[in-house]
């Protein structure tokens, strides 16, 4: 646990998702940008790629840090992570994506990001 | 802990870093791409932004997932995260960035990413 917290990083697992949605690169990008909006985050830029034979990877750069996704359509699984600074809360994005991906189950864990207040050792 | 592990997500805190390096957007981008190389990862694309008055945010999309950074030069702190699939190991990237950022201290934690083998509940 860092003494000085600079951000919150939430790792979110969406499983039991719609395979068609998770393999549709434009849809995934549109949903990720909308998810940022749903959490009141400011989108700066997004970059998405489709990998063969399946799977989409993409990142939305937000003023408050980033929102990234990697999908495995063949498993109905999407790994999302949301790094935020300040008071931003992931709830809006998580709720939006649960519906957009038609996810049957969501797990998430939030980790404080930052550094110790003293010393430099590991 | 997921039953089915699809990737490893390593959250890395670099503190006591060189403030000049952390505020130099082209240098941070160059170092992040080189860090991916140092871990044997395949760079697909990178996108970096400088925020006012300080701070760089950027992501390197790699075939094996992503490598992201957010810097707080005024605190000598950089938050990096590396999401990898398969056998990729973060060691090379962490070692490279420790030197490149001239970090006095590094902390890291690796989290399995994936989903439960049964059921859909949270």
Coordinates of N, CA, C and O in Angstrom, one line a residue, chain A residues 4-67:
Chain A
X4 N 1.5 7.6 -0.3 CA 1.0 8.8 -1.1 C 0.2 8.2 -2.3 O 0.8 7.6 -3.1
X5 N -1.1 8.4 -2.2 CA -1.9 7.8 -3.3 C -2.1 8.8 -4.4 O -2.7 9.9 -4.1
X6 N -1.7 8.5 -5.6 CA -1.9 9.4 -6.7 C -3.0 9.0 -7.7 O -3.4 9.8 -8.5
X7 N -3.4 7.7 -7.6 CA -4.5 7.3 -8.4 C -5.1 6.0 -7.9 O -4.6 5.4 -7.0
X8 N -6.2 5.6 -8.6 CA -6.9 4.4 -8.3 C -6.9 3.6 -9.6 O -7.3 4.1 -10.6
X9 N -6.6 2.3 -9.5 CA -6.5 1.4 -10.7 C -7.5 0.3 -10.4 O -7.3 -0.5 -9.5
X10 N -8.5 0.2 -11.2 CA -9.6 -0.8 -11.0 C -9.4 -1.8 -12.2 O -9.5 -1.5 -13.3
X11 N -9.2 -3.1 -11.8 CA -9.1 -4.2 -12.8 C -10.5 -4.9 -12.8 O -10.9 -5.4 -11.7
X12 N -11.1 -5.0 -13.9 CA -12.5 -5.5 -14.0 C -12.5 -6.6 -15.0 O -12.0 -6.5 -16.2
X13 N -13.1 -7.7 -14.6 CA -13.3 -8.9 -15.4 C -14.7 -9.1 -15.8 O -15.6 -9.2 -14.9
X14 N -15.0 -9.0 -17.1 CA -16.4 -9.2 -17.6 C -16.4 -10.6 -18.2 O -15.7 -10.9 -19.2
X15 N -17.2 -11.5 -17.6 CA -17.3 -12.9 -18.3 C -18.7 -13.2 -18.6 O -19.6 -12.4 -18.3
X16 N -18.9 -14.3 -19.4 CA -20.2 -14.6 -19.9 C -20.8 -13.5 -20.8 O -22.0 -13.3 -20.8
X17 N -19.9 -12.9 -21.6 CA -20.3 -11.8 -22.5 C -20.8 -12.3 -23.8 O -20.5 -13.4 -24.2
X18 N -21.4 -11.4 -24.6 CA -21.8 -11.6 -25.9 C -20.6 -11.7 -26.9 O -19.8 -10.7 -26.9
X19 N -20.4 -12.8 -27.5 CA -19.2 -13.0 -28.3 C -19.2 -12.1 -29.5 O -18.1 -11.7 -30.0
X20 N -20.4 -11.8 -30.1 CA -20.4 -10.9 -31.2 C -20.0 -9.5 -30.9 O -19.2 -8.9 -31.7
X21 N -20.4 -9.0 -29.8 CA -20.0 -7.7 -29.4 C -18.5 -7.6 -29.2 O -17.8 -6.7 -29.6
X22 N -18.0 -8.6 -28.5 CA -16.5 -8.6 -28.1 C -15.6 -8.7 -29.3 O -14.4 -8.5 -29.2
X23 N -16.2 -9.2 -30.5 CA -15.3 -9.3 -31.7 C -15.5 -8.2 -32.7 O -14.9 -8.2 -33.7
X24 N -16.4 -7.2 -32.3 CA -16.7 -6.1 -33.2 C -15.9 -4.9 -32.8 O -16.3 -4.2 -31.8
X25 N -14.8 -4.6 -33.4 CA -13.9 -3.6 -33.0 C -14.5 -2.2 -32.9 O -14.4 -1.5 -31.9
X26 N -15.3 -1.8 -33.9 CA -15.9 -0.4 -33.8 C -16.9 -0.4 -32.6 O -17.0 0.6 -31.9
X27 N -17.6 -1.5 -32.4 CA -18.6 -1.5 -31.2 C -17.8 -1.4 -29.9 O -18.2 -0.7 -29.0
X28 N -16.7 -2.2 -29.8 CA -16.0 -2.1 -28.5 C -15.4 -0.7 -28.3 O -15.5 -0.2 -27.2
X29 N -14.9 -0.1 -29.3 CA -14.4 1.3 -29.2 C -15.5 2.2 -28.8 O -15.3 3.0 -27.9
X30 N -16.6 2.1 -29.5 CA -17.7 3.0 -29.1 C -18.2 2.8 -27.7 O -18.4 3.8 -27.0
X31 N -18.2 1.6 -27.2 CA -18.7 1.3 -25.9 C -17.7 1.8 -24.9 O -18.0 2.3 -23.8
X32 N -16.4 1.6 -25.2 CA -15.4 2.1 -24.2 C -15.4 3.6 -24.0 O -15.2 4.1 -22.9
X33 N -15.6 4.3 -25.1 CA -15.7 5.8 -25.1 C -17.0 6.2 -24.3 O -16.9 7.1 -23.5
X34 N -18.0 5.5 -24.5 CA -19.3 5.8 -23.8 C -19.2 5.4 -22.3 O -19.7 6.1 -21.5
X35 N -18.4 4.4 -22.0 CA -18.2 4.0 -20.6 C -17.4 5.1 -19.9 O -17.7 5.5 -18.7
X36 N -16.4 5.7 -20.6 CA -15.7 6.9 -20.0 C -16.7 8.0 -19.7 O -16.7 8.6 -18.6
X37 N -17.6 8.3 -20.7 CA -18.6 9.3 -20.5 C -19.5 9.0 -19.3 O -19.8 9.9 -18.5
X38 N -19.8 7.7 -19.1 CA -20.7 7.3 -18.1 C -20.1 7.5 -16.7 O -20.8 7.5 -15.7
X39 N -18.8 7.5 -16.6 CA -18.1 7.8 -15.3 C -17.7 9.3 -15.2 O -17.0 9.6 -14.3
X40 N -18.2 10.1 -16.2 CA -17.8 11.5 -16.1 C -16.4 11.8 -16.5 O -15.9 12.9 -16.0
X41 N -15.8 11.0 -17.2 CA -14.4 11.1 -17.6 C -14.2 11.8 -19.0 O -15.1 11.7 -19.8
X42 N -13.1 12.5 -19.2 CA -12.9 13.3 -20.4 C -12.0 12.6 -21.4 O -10.9 12.3 -21.1
X43 N -12.6 12.1 -22.5 CA -11.9 11.4 -23.5 C -10.9 12.3 -24.3 O -11.3 13.4 -24.8
X44 N -9.7 11.9 -24.3 CA -8.7 12.7 -25.1 C -8.4 12.0 -26.5 O -8.4 12.7 -27.5
X45 N -8.3 10.7 -26.5 CA -8.0 10.0 -27.7 C -8.3 8.5 -27.4 O -8.2 8.1 -26.3
X46 N -8.5 7.8 -28.5 CA -8.6 6.3 -28.4 C -7.9 5.6 -29.5 O -7.8 6.2 -30.6
X47 N -7.4 4.4 -29.2 CA -6.7 3.7 -30.2 C -7.1 2.2 -30.0 O -7.0 1.7 -28.9
X48 N -7.6 1.6 -31.1 CA -8.1 0.2 -31.0 C -7.5 -0.6 -32.1 O -7.3 -0.1 -33.3
X49 N -7.3 -1.9 -31.9 CA -6.8 -2.8 -32.8 C -7.6 -4.2 -32.8 O -7.9 -4.6 -31.7
X50 N -7.8 -4.8 -33.9 CA -8.3 -6.1 -33.9 C -7.2 -7.1 -34.2 O -6.3 -6.8 -35.0
X51 N -7.2 -8.1 -33.4 CA -6.1 -9.2 -33.6 C -6.8 -10.4 -34.2 O -8.0 -10.7 -34.0
X52 N -6.0 -11.1 -35.0 CA -6.5 -12.3 -35.7 C -6.2 -13.5 -34.8 O -5.1 -13.6 -34.2
X53 N -7.1 -14.5 -34.8 CA -8.3 -14.6 -35.6 C -9.4 -13.8 -34.9 O -10.4 -13.4 -35.5
X54 N -9.3 -13.5 -33.5 CA -10.3 -12.8 -32.8 C -9.6 -11.8 -31.9 O -8.4 -11.9 -31.6
X55 N -10.5 -11.1 -31.2 CA -10.0 -10.3 -30.1 C -9.7 -8.8 -30.5 O -9.2 -8.5 -31.5
X56 N -10.1 -8.0 -29.6 CA -9.9 -6.5 -29.7 C -9.1 -6.0 -28.6 O -9.3 -6.4 -27.4
X57 N -8.1 -5.2 -28.8 CA -7.3 -4.5 -27.8 C -7.5 -3.0 -28.0 O -7.4 -2.6 -29.2
X58 N -7.7 -2.2 -27.0 CA -7.8 -0.8 -27.2 C -7.7 0.0 -25.9 O -7.8 -0.6 -24.8
X59 N -7.3 1.2 -26.1 CA -7.1 2.1 -24.9 C -7.8 3.4 -25.2 O -7.7 4.0 -26.3
X60 N -8.5 3.9 -24.2 CA -9.0 5.3 -24.3 C -8.2 6.1 -23.3 O -8.1 5.8 -22.1
X61 N -7.5 7.1 -23.9 CA -6.7 8.0 -23.0 C -7.7 9.1 -22.5 O -8.4 9.7 -23.3
X62 N -7.8 9.2 -21.2 CA -8.7 10.2 -20.6 C -7.8 11.2 -19.9 O -6.7 11.0 -19.5
X63 N -8.4 12.4 -19.6 CA -7.7 13.4 -18.9 C -7.3 12.9 -17.5 O -6.2 13.3 -17.0
X64 N -8.1 12.0 -17.0 CA -7.9 11.4 -15.7 C -7.0 10.2 -15.7 O -6.8 9.6 -14.6
X65 N -6.5 9.7 -16.8 CA -5.6 8.7 -17.0 C -5.9 7.7 -18.1 O -5.8 8.1 -19.3
X66 N -6.4 6.5 -17.9 CA -6.8 5.6 -19.0 C -7.8 4.6 -18.7 O -8.0 4.3 -17.6
X67 N -8.4 4.1 -19.8 CA -9.3 3.0 -19.7 C -9.0 2.0 -20.9 O -8.9 2.4 -22.0

